[in-house]
């Protein structure tokens, strides 16, 4: 086979990265290994003031291709063919339509073996383009759309997804989680640690799982809760351009001064009212200044009054012999007419909780009944999730096909570069949403698969609790918050402990624990 070699450099940066010699060596290697012959070399060298107008050697190459002077053209990669995306694709198209075989070893492309006429991977192609120009263009594009009020951060905030037009809309799965987080913090008095424990224990997909399209990071961090509680996006306000990439090489992100940020009110549906958001910010500030003592924080945010639904607050001055007591917040705030005190001594409470845990550990019947119930519920949910996952896989295949279609349209010049970019961006946004949802599902399915394991972990935790020295308040507190979801104190002083198992939907597991 007679082969023409094409090589091109246009900038010094080009030449350092990919010298003419290097490009030719690359092609020669392939030619030698296959026993082909060289029919000619075509070199466009645009360095040292030698401005190559219209890539003269490329023009010669295309003319020779038409005259069938060779059977194939080798260029190192598609980016060598032209000076930009359009030129790259057009040139490739002309070569192939003239009947010559086009081989681009670095892109793994060969017009004979590759399935479609332009079976380049679009991502590889875009990456091959002069990356400086390209990243500048993306940057400008992003600022442009931010100014029009369109959310353009690389990832939507947890709780949102993009619709088919790239607009930010509440995500059916994660938006309620965001609202719960604000509610727990503001109205139920939960701390960030308790919230993150709860979400982890109950297998809520974490922001990391959602954004990484991987299964890592199933543990909620306090910092994630803080990020969510302080993110103004949830009030419907768009705060764009908060940081930018300083250089496309290092990908280093720098904070943009506040006056240069772009802010839009009511840019997308709010998940949280502005009032609640403000209240949360104030609460966070005030909390940061107060310190609670060990006893108060031991059962903090676990205690609940079943009659009025309020939390319970620790009072050092009540039942002093018992080291203080918990009383209903509704009673404290709104008086006798609203609710009774539901007072319970700290000592009594601690003993009761420890006793119940010990009994739970000792009772295989209670544990087995609990486990059977968990398994049953999980099985049902599992099949619905897998069904959805299969649907998403099909949608993803369709999107891949769409990309191929776009490339074909573009290479046939049925689309302008702008149209191509717009369509492609939309497609990518959709792919992103799909991938995100898939990751969520996979993570939930994975979590549920581990039910048995988690259940054993729960068993271990409570066993550990039984052996624990009660003096270590910090460890004790951590364990309490891990195994107990809430403790209800009735008017008559009786208590009901709700244990937290991995699945919040299976709420009445705790009833089983209690009732057995
Ligand atoms: Zn009450």
Short mmCIF file of C-alpha atoms and ligand atoms in Angstrom, two decimals:
data_model
loop_
_atom_site.label_atom_id
_atom_site.label_comp_id
_atom_site.label_asym_id
_atom_site.label_seq_id
_atom_site.Cartn_x
_atom_site.Cartn_y
_atom_site.Cartn_z
CA UNK A 1 0.00 0.00 0.00
CA UNK A 2 1.26 3.47 -0.93
CA UNK A 3 1.01 5.88 1.94
CA UNK A 4 1.26 9.68 2.20
CA UNK A 5 2.44 11.21 5.46
CA UNK A 6 1.04 14.50 6.61
CA UNK A 7 2.57 16.50 9.47
CA UNK A 8 1.91 19.99 10.72
CA UNK A 9 3.12 22.39 13.39
CA UNK A 10 1.81 25.92 13.74
CA UNK A 11 3.06 27.22 17.07
CA UNK A 12 6.18 26.81 19.15
CA UNK A 13 4.09 25.14 21.81
CA UNK A 14 2.94 22.69 19.17
CA UNK A 15 6.47 22.00 18.12
CA UNK A 16 7.70 21.30 21.61
CA UNK A 17 4.89 18.90 22.25
CA UNK A 18 4.76 17.31 18.87
CA UNK A 19 7.64 18.14 16.54
CA UNK A 20 7.53 17.40 12.83
CA UNK A 21 10.20 14.74 13.37
CA UNK A 22 8.13 13.14 16.03
CA UNK A 23 5.03 13.11 13.85
CA UNK A 24 6.89 11.58 10.93
CA UNK A 25 8.56 8.98 13.12
CA UNK A 26 5.15 8.02 14.41
CA UNK A 27 3.88 7.44 10.88
CA UNK A 28 7.07 5.71 9.67
CA UNK A 29 6.86 3.25 12.52
CA UNK A 30 3.40 2.18 11.42
CA UNK A 31 4.42 2.02 7.76
CA UNK A 32 7.49 -0.14 8.46
CA UNK A 33 5.63 -2.53 10.70
CA UNK A 34 3.00 -3.13 8.03
CA UNK A 35 5.40 -3.28 5.10
CA UNK A 36 3.78 -0.34 3.33
CA UNK A 37 5.65 2.16 1.12
CA UNK A 38 5.90 5.92 1.48
CA UNK A 39 4.35 7.75 -1.47
CA UNK A 40 5.23 11.22 -0.24
CA UNK A 41 5.53 13.50 2.77
CA UNK A 42 3.50 16.68 3.13
CA UNK A 43 4.66 19.08 5.81
CA UNK A 44 3.11 22.37 6.87
CA UNK A 45 5.53 24.17 9.15
CA UNK A 46 4.16 27.42 10.48
CA UNK A 47 6.95 28.34 12.87
CA UNK A 48 9.75 30.93 12.62
CA UNK A 49 7.85 33.50 10.65
CA UNK A 50 7.11 31.10 7.86
CA UNK A 51 3.41 31.76 7.71
CA UNK A 52 1.80 28.93 5.91
CA UNK A 53 -1.16 30.30 4.09
CA UNK A 54 -4.05 27.91 3.79
CA UNK A 55 -1.85 24.98 4.72
CA UNK A 56 -0.21 24.78 1.26
CA UNK A 57 1.02 21.24 1.73
CA UNK A 58 -2.42 20.11 2.80
CA UNK A 59 -3.85 21.61 -0.38
CA UNK A 60 -1.27 19.65 -2.35
CA UNK A 61 -2.13 16.50 -0.40
CA UNK A 62 -5.83 16.86 -1.14
CA UNK A 63 -5.13 17.44 -4.82
CA UNK A 64 -2.89 14.38 -4.97
CA UNK A 65 -5.53 12.34 -3.18
CA UNK A 66 -7.97 13.16 -5.95
CA UNK A 67 -5.38 12.10 -8.51
CA UNK A 68 -5.05 8.77 -6.63
CA UNK A 69 -1.30 9.26 -6.14
CA UNK A 70 -1.52 7.15 -2.97
CA UNK A 71 -3.87 4.71 -1.24
CA UNK A 72 -3.74 6.06 2.27
CA UNK A 73 -2.90 9.09 4.39
CA UNK A 74 -1.32 8.89 7.82
CA UNK A 75 -1.41 11.83 10.20
CA UNK A 76 -0.56 11.40 13.83
CA UNK A 77 -3.93 12.56 15.06
CA UNK A 78 -7.02 14.36 13.84
CA UNK A 79 -5.78 17.59 15.42
CA UNK A 80 -2.90 17.64 12.87
CA UNK A 81 -5.31 17.88 9.93
CA UNK A 82 -6.55 21.39 10.53
CA UNK A 83 -6.30 24.45 12.71
CA UNK A 84 -9.61 24.02 14.45
CA UNK A 85 -12.39 21.56 15.02
CA UNK A 86 -14.21 22.41 11.81
CA UNK A 87 -11.11 22.22 9.67
CA UNK A 88 -10.08 18.93 11.28
CA UNK A 89 -13.37 17.29 10.48
CA UNK A 90 -13.77 18.82 7.02
CA UNK A 91 -10.27 17.81 5.98
CA UNK A 92 -10.79 14.28 7.25
CA UNK A 93 -14.03 14.16 5.31
CA UNK A 94 -12.41 15.33 2.04
CA UNK A 95 -9.62 12.77 2.33
CA UNK A 96 -12.01 9.90 2.95
CA UNK A 97 -14.45 10.95 0.22
CA UNK A 98 -11.59 11.10 -2.30
CA UNK A 99 -11.24 7.36 -1.77
CA UNK A 100 -8.06 7.38 0.29
CA UNK A 101 -7.81 5.46 3.51
CA UNK A 102 -7.27 7.74 6.49
CA UNK A 103 -5.25 6.48 9.43
CA UNK A 104 -4.86 8.50 12.64
CA UNK A 105 -2.85 6.21 14.91
CA UNK A 106 -3.03 8.36 18.02
CA UNK A 107 -6.83 8.50 17.81
CA UNK A 108 -7.05 4.79 17.02
CA UNK A 109 -8.87 5.76 13.87
CA UNK A 110 -8.75 3.98 10.55
CA UNK A 111 -11.42 4.81 7.95
CA UNK A 112 -11.38 1.20 6.71
CA UNK A 113 -11.93 -0.53 10.01
CA UNK A 114 -13.84 2.10 11.91
CA UNK A 115 -17.56 1.50 11.73
CA UNK A 116 -18.99 4.78 10.61
CA UNK A 117 -17.55 7.35 8.27
CA UNK A 118 -16.73 9.56 11.21
CA UNK A 119 -16.50 7.29 14.09
CA UNK A 120 -14.37 9.57 16.20
CA UNK A 121 -15.11 9.69 19.80
CA UNK A 122 -16.41 13.21 20.23
CA UNK A 123 -14.72 13.68 23.57
CA UNK A 124 -11.35 12.63 22.25
CA UNK A 125 -11.89 14.96 19.37
CA UNK A 126 -12.72 17.96 21.50
CA UNK A 127 -9.80 17.21 23.76
CA UNK A 128 -7.48 17.09 20.78
CA UNK A 129 -8.35 20.58 19.77
CA UNK A 130 -6.04 23.33 20.81
CA UNK A 131 -6.87 23.13 24.46
CA UNK A 132 -6.05 26.72 25.31
CA UNK A 133 -8.48 28.15 22.78
CA UNK A 134 -11.03 25.64 23.75
CA UNK A 135 -10.94 26.23 27.46
CA UNK A 136 -11.06 29.98 26.85
CA UNK A 137 -14.14 29.47 24.74
CA UNK A 138 -15.84 27.39 27.43
CA UNK A 139 -14.99 29.98 30.03
CA UNK A 140 -16.49 32.78 27.95
CA UNK A 141 -19.50 30.65 27.14
CA UNK A 142 -20.12 29.97 30.80
CA UNK A 143 -19.90 33.60 31.79
CA UNK A 144 -22.21 34.44 28.93
CA UNK A 145 -24.91 32.06 30.03
CA UNK A 146 -24.45 32.95 33.68
CA UNK A 147 -25.26 36.49 32.73
CA UNK A 148 -28.47 35.32 31.16
CA UNK A 149 -29.37 33.59 34.41
CA UNK A 150 -28.78 30.03 33.30
CA UNK A 151 -27.14 27.78 35.85
CA UNK A 152 -23.81 26.72 34.45
CA UNK A 153 -21.70 25.32 37.28
CA UNK A 154 -20.16 22.05 36.20
CA UNK A 155 -22.43 20.18 38.60
CA UNK A 156 -25.85 21.16 39.89
CA UNK A 157 -26.08 21.58 43.66
CA UNK A 158 -27.18 18.51 45.59
CA UNK A 159 -30.97 18.44 45.41
CA UNK A 160 -31.15 19.75 41.87
CA UNK A 161 -30.74 18.26 38.45
CA UNK A 162 -30.84 19.76 34.97
CA UNK A 163 -33.84 19.32 32.74
CA UNK A 164 -33.51 18.72 28.99
CA UNK A 165 -32.90 22.44 28.43
CA UNK A 166 -30.13 22.60 30.97
CA UNK A 167 -32.30 24.42 33.52
CA UNK A 168 -31.98 23.71 37.20
CA UNK A 169 -34.98 21.78 38.56
CA UNK A 170 -35.53 20.00 41.88
CA UNK A 171 -34.34 16.42 41.77
CA UNK A 172 -37.09 14.03 42.81
CA UNK A 173 -34.79 11.93 44.95
CA UNK A 174 -32.38 14.37 46.54
CA UNK A 175 -34.48 17.55 46.86
CA UNK A 176 -36.58 16.14 49.75
CA UNK A 177 -33.33 15.25 51.51
CA UNK A 178 -32.18 18.87 51.32
CA UNK A 179 -35.52 20.03 52.71
CA UNK A 180 -35.32 17.48 55.52
CA UNK A 181 -31.82 18.65 56.43
CA UNK A 182 -33.02 22.24 56.79
CA UNK A 183 -36.09 21.11 58.72
CA UNK A 184 -34.16 18.93 61.15
CA UNK A 185 -31.67 21.64 61.81
CA UNK A 186 -34.12 24.49 62.15
CA UNK A 187 -37.25 22.91 63.63
CA UNK A 188 -36.17 19.68 65.29
CA UNK A 189 -32.99 21.01 66.82
CA UNK A 190 -30.78 18.36 65.26
CA UNK A 191 -27.08 19.13 65.06
CA UNK A 192 -24.98 18.59 61.94
CA UNK A 193 -23.42 15.47 63.43
CA UNK A 194 -26.78 13.92 64.14
CA UNK A 195 -28.02 14.79 60.67
CA UNK A 196 -25.00 13.27 58.99
CA UNK A 197 -25.21 10.15 61.14
CA UNK A 198 -28.86 9.76 60.33
CA UNK A 199 -28.34 10.15 56.58
CA UNK A 200 -25.43 7.72 56.57
CA UNK A 201 -27.23 5.13 58.66
CA UNK A 202 -30.25 5.29 56.41
CA UNK A 203 -28.29 5.06 53.18
CA UNK A 204 -29.16 8.44 51.69
CA UNK A 205 -26.94 9.04 48.63
CA UNK A 206 -24.19 11.50 49.54
CA UNK A 207 -23.25 14.54 47.44
CA UNK A 208 -20.04 12.74 46.57
CA UNK A 209 -21.82 9.62 45.35
CA UNK A 210 -24.12 11.76 43.30
CA UNK A 211 -21.39 13.81 41.66
CA UNK A 212 -18.69 11.20 41.19
CA UNK A 213 -20.81 8.68 39.39
CA UNK A 214 -19.07 6.11 41.53
CA UNK A 215 -19.90 4.24 44.65
CA UNK A 216 -17.35 5.75 46.96
CA UNK A 217 -18.25 8.13 49.72
CA UNK A 218 -21.37 6.62 51.25
CA UNK A 219 -20.62 8.33 54.54
CA UNK A 220 -22.11 11.79 55.09
CA UNK A 221 -19.64 14.28 56.48
CA UNK A 222 -20.57 17.12 58.78
CA UNK A 223 -18.94 19.42 56.26
CA UNK A 224 -21.39 18.33 53.56
CA UNK A 225 -24.28 19.22 55.84
CA UNK A 226 -22.72 22.61 56.47
CA UNK A 227 -22.24 23.17 52.74
CA UNK A 228 -25.89 22.43 52.14
CA UNK A 229 -27.14 24.54 55.04
CA UNK A 230 -25.13 27.53 53.81
CA UNK A 231 -25.77 27.21 50.08
CA UNK A 232 -27.92 30.12 48.94
CA UNK A 233 -28.78 28.22 45.75
CA UNK A 234 -31.58 26.48 47.66
CA UNK A 235 -33.50 29.74 48.00
CA UNK A 236 -33.77 29.98 44.22
CA UNK A 237 -30.92 32.45 44.04
CA UNK A 238 -28.27 31.87 41.48
CA UNK A 239 -24.80 32.78 42.60
CA UNK A 240 -22.52 32.27 39.69
CA UNK A 241 -18.89 32.75 38.97
CA UNK A 242 -17.99 32.25 42.63
CA UNK A 243 -14.71 30.78 41.54
CA UNK A 244 -12.92 30.39 38.25
CA UNK A 245 -10.17 28.28 36.84
CA UNK A 246 -7.06 30.39 36.73
CA UNK A 247 -5.25 28.34 34.15
CA UNK A 248 -6.39 25.51 31.95
CA UNK A 249 -3.16 23.66 32.60
CA UNK A 250 -3.27 23.48 36.37
CA UNK A 251 -7.06 23.51 36.71
CA UNK A 252 -6.47 25.56 39.82
CA UNK A 253 -9.65 27.20 41.09
CA UNK A 254 -9.61 30.62 42.70
CA UNK A 255 -12.34 32.46 44.58
CA UNK A 256 -13.82 35.43 42.77
CA UNK A 257 -14.32 38.57 44.88
CA UNK A 258 -17.95 39.01 45.91
CA UNK A 259 -18.58 42.10 43.81
CA UNK A 260 -17.54 40.19 40.71
CA UNK A 261 -19.89 37.30 41.40
CA UNK A 262 -23.05 37.15 39.40
CA UNK A 263 -26.24 36.94 41.45
CA UNK A 264 -29.80 36.32 40.28
CA UNK A 265 -32.81 36.07 42.50
CA UNK A 266 -35.56 33.58 41.59
CA UNK A 267 -33.39 31.99 38.95
CA UNK A 268 -34.80 28.50 39.59
CA UNK A 269 -37.37 26.83 41.89
CA UNK A 270 -36.50 27.30 45.55
CA UNK A 271 -36.28 24.33 47.90
CA UNK A 272 -36.06 26.50 51.01
CA UNK A 273 -37.78 29.79 51.78
CA UNK A 274 -35.56 32.84 52.18
CA UNK A 275 -36.84 33.25 55.76
CA UNK A 276 -35.90 29.70 56.74
CA UNK A 277 -32.53 30.06 55.11
CA UNK A 278 -31.85 33.25 57.02
CA UNK A 279 -33.04 31.61 60.26
CA UNK A 280 -30.64 28.72 59.68
CA UNK A 281 -27.71 31.09 59.12
CA UNK A 282 -28.56 32.93 62.36
CA UNK A 283 -28.99 29.70 64.30
CA UNK A 284 -25.65 28.45 63.04
CA UNK A 285 -23.95 31.62 64.22
CA UNK A 286 -25.53 31.45 67.67
CA UNK A 287 -24.73 27.75 68.02
CA UNK A 288 -21.14 28.41 67.18
CA UNK A 289 -20.89 30.55 70.31
CA UNK A 290 -22.45 28.21 72.86
CA UNK A 291 -20.98 25.13 74.44
CA UNK A 292 -23.10 22.41 75.90
CA UNK A 293 -21.91 20.22 78.72
CA UNK A 294 -21.43 16.48 78.42
CA UNK A 295 -24.70 15.44 79.98
CA UNK A 296 -26.79 17.68 77.88
CA UNK A 297 -25.13 16.59 74.67
CA UNK A 298 -25.25 12.90 75.53
CA UNK A 299 -28.91 12.61 74.58
CA UNK A 300 -29.10 15.91 72.73
CA UNK A 301 -31.50 15.83 69.79
CA UNK A 302 -32.55 12.26 70.51
CA UNK A 303 -35.26 13.08 72.98
CA UNK A 304 -38.81 13.56 71.78
CA UNK A 305 -42.15 14.31 73.37
CA UNK A 306 -44.73 11.99 71.72
CA UNK A 307 -47.66 14.16 72.78
CA UNK A 308 -46.77 17.50 71.21
CA UNK A 309 -43.95 16.39 68.91
CA UNK A 310 -41.39 18.82 70.34
CA UNK A 311 -37.88 17.86 71.27
CA UNK A 312 -36.81 17.75 74.90
CA UNK A 313 -34.36 20.02 76.57
CA UNK A 314 -31.87 19.28 79.34
CA UNK A 315 -32.34 21.15 82.65
CA UNK A 316 -29.48 21.07 85.05
CA UNK A 317 -31.62 22.42 87.88
CA UNK A 318 -34.33 19.76 87.76
CA UNK A 319 -34.00 16.42 89.63
CA UNK A 320 -30.52 17.32 90.79
CA UNK A 321 -29.99 13.91 92.41
CA UNK A 322 -30.25 12.42 88.97
CA UNK A 323 -27.77 14.90 87.50
CA UNK A 324 -30.53 16.94 85.90
CA UNK A 325 -33.48 16.03 83.75
CA UNK A 326 -35.02 16.35 80.28
CA UNK A 327 -38.30 18.22 79.85
CA UNK A 328 -40.60 18.76 76.88
CA UNK A 329 -39.69 21.91 74.93
CA UNK A 330 -43.34 22.54 74.14
CA UNK A 331 -44.05 22.68 77.87
CA UNK A 332 -41.07 24.94 78.49
CA UNK A 333 -41.93 27.35 75.70
CA UNK A 334 -45.72 27.37 75.75
CA UNK A 335 -46.72 26.25 79.18
CA UNK A 336 -49.01 23.77 80.90
CA UNK A 337 -51.94 24.39 78.62
CA UNK A 338 -49.90 23.20 75.69
CA UNK A 339 -48.19 20.09 77.08
CA UNK A 340 -47.09 18.56 80.36
CA UNK A 341 -43.45 18.45 81.45
CA UNK A 342 -42.77 14.81 80.55
CA UNK A 343 -39.84 15.16 82.91
CA UNK A 344 -37.35 12.31 83.08
CA UNK A 345 -34.23 12.22 85.22
CA UNK A 346 -30.90 11.89 83.46
CA UNK A 347 -29.94 8.93 85.68
CA UNK A 348 -33.20 7.09 85.08
CA UNK A 349 -32.93 7.66 81.37
CA UNK A 350 -29.37 6.43 81.15
CA UNK A 351 -30.15 3.26 83.09
CA UNK A 352 -33.25 2.55 81.04
CA UNK A 353 -31.40 2.97 77.75
CA UNK A 354 -28.53 0.77 78.86
CA UNK A 355 -30.87 -1.91 80.16
CA UNK A 356 -32.85 -1.98 76.97
CA UNK A 357 -29.71 -2.24 74.88
CA UNK A 358 -28.46 -5.10 77.01
CA UNK A 359 -31.76 -6.88 76.69
CA UNK A 360 -31.73 -6.34 72.95
CA UNK A 361 -28.27 -7.85 72.63
CA UNK A 362 -29.30 -10.84 74.70
CA UNK A 363 -32.51 -11.51 72.82
CA UNK A 364 -32.01 -13.43 69.58
CA UNK A 365 -35.74 -13.56 69.00
CA UNK A 366 -36.04 -9.79 68.92
CA UNK A 367 -33.04 -9.45 66.65
CA UNK A 368 -34.17 -12.18 64.25
CA UNK A 369 -37.65 -10.73 63.90
CA UNK A 370 -36.13 -7.36 63.19
CA UNK A 371 -33.81 -8.76 60.56
CA UNK A 372 -36.55 -10.70 58.73
CA UNK A 373 -38.64 -7.57 58.49
CA UNK A 374 -35.75 -5.56 57.10
CA UNK A 375 -35.00 -8.20 54.46
CA UNK A 376 -38.62 -8.43 53.31
CA UNK A 377 -38.95 -4.72 52.68
CA UNK A 378 -35.65 -4.45 50.92
CA UNK A 379 -36.54 -7.17 48.42
CA UNK A 380 -39.59 -5.27 47.19
CA UNK A 381 -37.80 -1.97 46.74
CA UNK A 382 -34.82 -3.60 45.08
CA UNK A 383 -36.80 -4.81 42.05
CA UNK A 384 -38.30 -1.37 41.37
CA UNK A 385 -34.87 0.21 41.51
CA UNK A 386 -33.35 -2.35 39.17
CA UNK A 387 -36.17 -1.75 36.72
CA UNK A 388 -35.42 1.96 36.68
CA UNK A 389 -31.73 1.29 36.32
CA UNK A 390 -32.36 -0.81 33.20
CA UNK A 391 -34.45 1.98 31.75
CA UNK A 392 -31.64 4.46 32.36
CA UNK A 393 -29.16 2.16 30.64
CA UNK A 394 -31.32 2.16 27.53
CA UNK A 395 -31.64 5.95 27.61
CA UNK A 396 -27.90 6.20 27.89
CA UNK A 397 -27.39 4.03 24.82
CA UNK A 398 -29.77 6.28 22.91
CA UNK A 399 -27.79 9.35 23.91
CA UNK A 400 -24.58 7.72 22.70
CA UNK A 401 -26.29 7.14 19.36
CA UNK A 402 -27.38 10.78 19.28
CA UNK A 403 -23.76 11.87 19.61
CA UNK A 404 -22.81 9.74 16.64
CA UNK A 405 -25.68 11.24 14.69
CA UNK A 406 -24.54 14.73 15.54
CA UNK A 407 -21.03 14.03 14.36
CA UNK A 408 -22.34 12.68 11.09
CA UNK A 409 -24.58 15.70 10.59
CA UNK A 410 -21.73 18.00 11.41
CA UNK A 411 -19.28 16.29 9.12
CA UNK A 412 -21.83 16.50 6.32
CA UNK A 413 -22.04 20.20 7.12
CA UNK A 414 -25.70 19.91 7.93
CA UNK A 415 -24.91 21.63 11.22
CA UNK A 416 -22.86 24.75 11.94
CA UNK A 417 -20.24 24.64 14.64
CA UNK A 418 -22.55 26.64 16.92
CA UNK A 419 -25.45 24.30 16.34
CA UNK A 420 -23.20 21.33 16.87
CA UNK A 421 -21.84 22.74 20.12
CA UNK A 422 -25.29 23.64 21.39
CA UNK A 423 -26.72 20.21 20.62
CA UNK A 424 -23.68 18.50 21.97
CA UNK A 425 -23.80 20.46 25.21
CA UNK A 426 -27.45 19.63 25.68
CA UNK A 427 -26.67 16.01 25.04
CA UNK A 428 -23.84 16.07 27.52
CA UNK A 429 -26.02 17.71 30.15
CA UNK A 430 -28.54 14.94 29.70
CA UNK A 431 -25.87 12.30 29.88
CA UNK A 432 -24.66 13.91 33.03
CA UNK A 433 -28.08 13.83 34.62
CA UNK A 434 -28.50 10.21 33.64
CA UNK A 435 -25.12 9.24 34.99
CA UNK A 436 -25.92 11.01 38.23
CA UNK A 437 -29.23 9.26 38.67
CA UNK A 438 -27.61 5.94 37.80
CA UNK A 439 -24.97 6.48 40.43
CA UNK A 440 -27.65 7.23 42.97
CA UNK A 441 -29.59 4.12 42.14
CA UNK A 442 -26.51 1.95 42.10
CA UNK A 443 -25.49 3.32 45.43
CA UNK A 444 -28.90 2.66 46.97
CA UNK A 445 -29.03 -0.83 45.49
CA UNK A 446 -25.53 -1.47 46.73
CA UNK A 447 -26.42 -0.20 50.18
CA UNK A 448 -29.46 -2.38 50.33
CA UNK A 449 -27.54 -5.41 49.20
CA UNK A 450 -25.48 -4.91 52.27
CA UNK A 451 -28.48 -5.16 54.54
CA UNK A 452 -27.25 -8.27 56.21
CA UNK A 453 -23.83 -6.80 56.66
CA UNK A 454 -25.28 -3.60 58.03
CA UNK A 455 -27.48 -5.48 60.35
CA UNK A 456 -24.50 -7.36 61.69
CA UNK A 457 -22.74 -4.03 62.08
CA UNK A 458 -25.69 -2.77 64.06
CA UNK A 459 -25.51 -5.86 66.27
CA UNK A 460 -21.82 -5.30 66.79
CA UNK A 461 -22.39 -1.69 67.70
CA UNK A 462 -24.92 -2.48 70.36
CA UNK A 463 -22.72 -5.31 71.66
CA UNK A 464 -19.90 -2.82 71.94
CA UNK A 465 -22.19 -0.49 73.77
CA UNK A 466 -22.91 -3.12 76.40
CA UNK A 467 -19.22 -3.51 77.20
CA UNK A 468 -18.59 0.16 77.18
CA UNK A 469 -17.36 2.10 80.12
CA UNK A 470 -19.98 4.73 80.68
CA UNK A 471 -17.38 7.23 81.86
CA UNK A 472 -16.16 7.92 78.37
CA UNK A 473 -18.87 10.37 77.45
CA UNK A 474 -17.63 11.15 73.98
CA UNK A 475 -17.59 7.52 72.83
CA UNK A 476 -20.86 6.90 74.56
CA UNK A 477 -22.48 9.82 72.85
CA UNK A 478 -21.25 8.72 69.46
CA UNK A 479 -22.57 5.21 69.94
CA UNK A 480 -25.90 6.40 71.25
CA UNK A 481 -26.40 8.54 68.23
CA UNK A 482 -25.43 5.70 65.95
CA UNK A 483 -27.79 3.09 67.27
CA UNK A 484 -30.71 5.22 68.48
CA UNK A 485 -32.92 7.28 66.26
CA UNK A 486 -35.08 8.80 68.97
CA UNK A 487 -36.27 8.28 72.49
CA UNK A 488 -39.86 9.12 73.33
CA UNK A 489 -40.76 9.96 76.90
CA UNK A 490 -44.42 9.58 77.82
CA UNK A 491 -46.28 11.61 80.36
CA UNK A 492 -46.13 8.80 82.88
CA UNK A 493 -42.35 8.66 82.55
CA UNK A 494 -42.24 5.46 80.46
CA UNK A 495 -39.85 5.57 77.53
CA UNK A 496 -39.84 4.13 74.05
CA UNK A 497 -36.56 3.75 72.20
CA UNK A 498 -36.50 3.81 68.43
CA UNK A 499 -33.38 2.14 67.12
CA UNK A 500 -31.89 3.26 63.86
CA UNK A 501 -31.31 0.57 61.31
CA UNK A 502 -30.08 1.31 57.83
CA UNK A 503 -33.49 1.90 56.30
CA UNK A 504 -35.71 4.78 57.39
CA UNK A 505 -38.61 3.49 55.30
CA UNK A 506 -38.78 0.42 57.48
CA UNK A 507 -39.71 2.70 60.33
CA UNK A 508 -41.58 0.28 62.42
CA UNK A 509 -38.61 -1.95 62.91
CA UNK A 510 -38.21 -0.17 66.17
CA UNK A 511 -41.75 -1.10 67.12
CA UNK A 512 -40.80 -4.71 66.56
CA UNK A 513 -37.81 -4.26 68.76
CA UNK A 514 -39.99 -2.75 71.37
CA UNK A 515 -42.86 -5.14 71.14
CA UNK A 516 -41.05 -8.45 71.14
ZN1 LIG B 1 -44.76 17.83 74.82
#
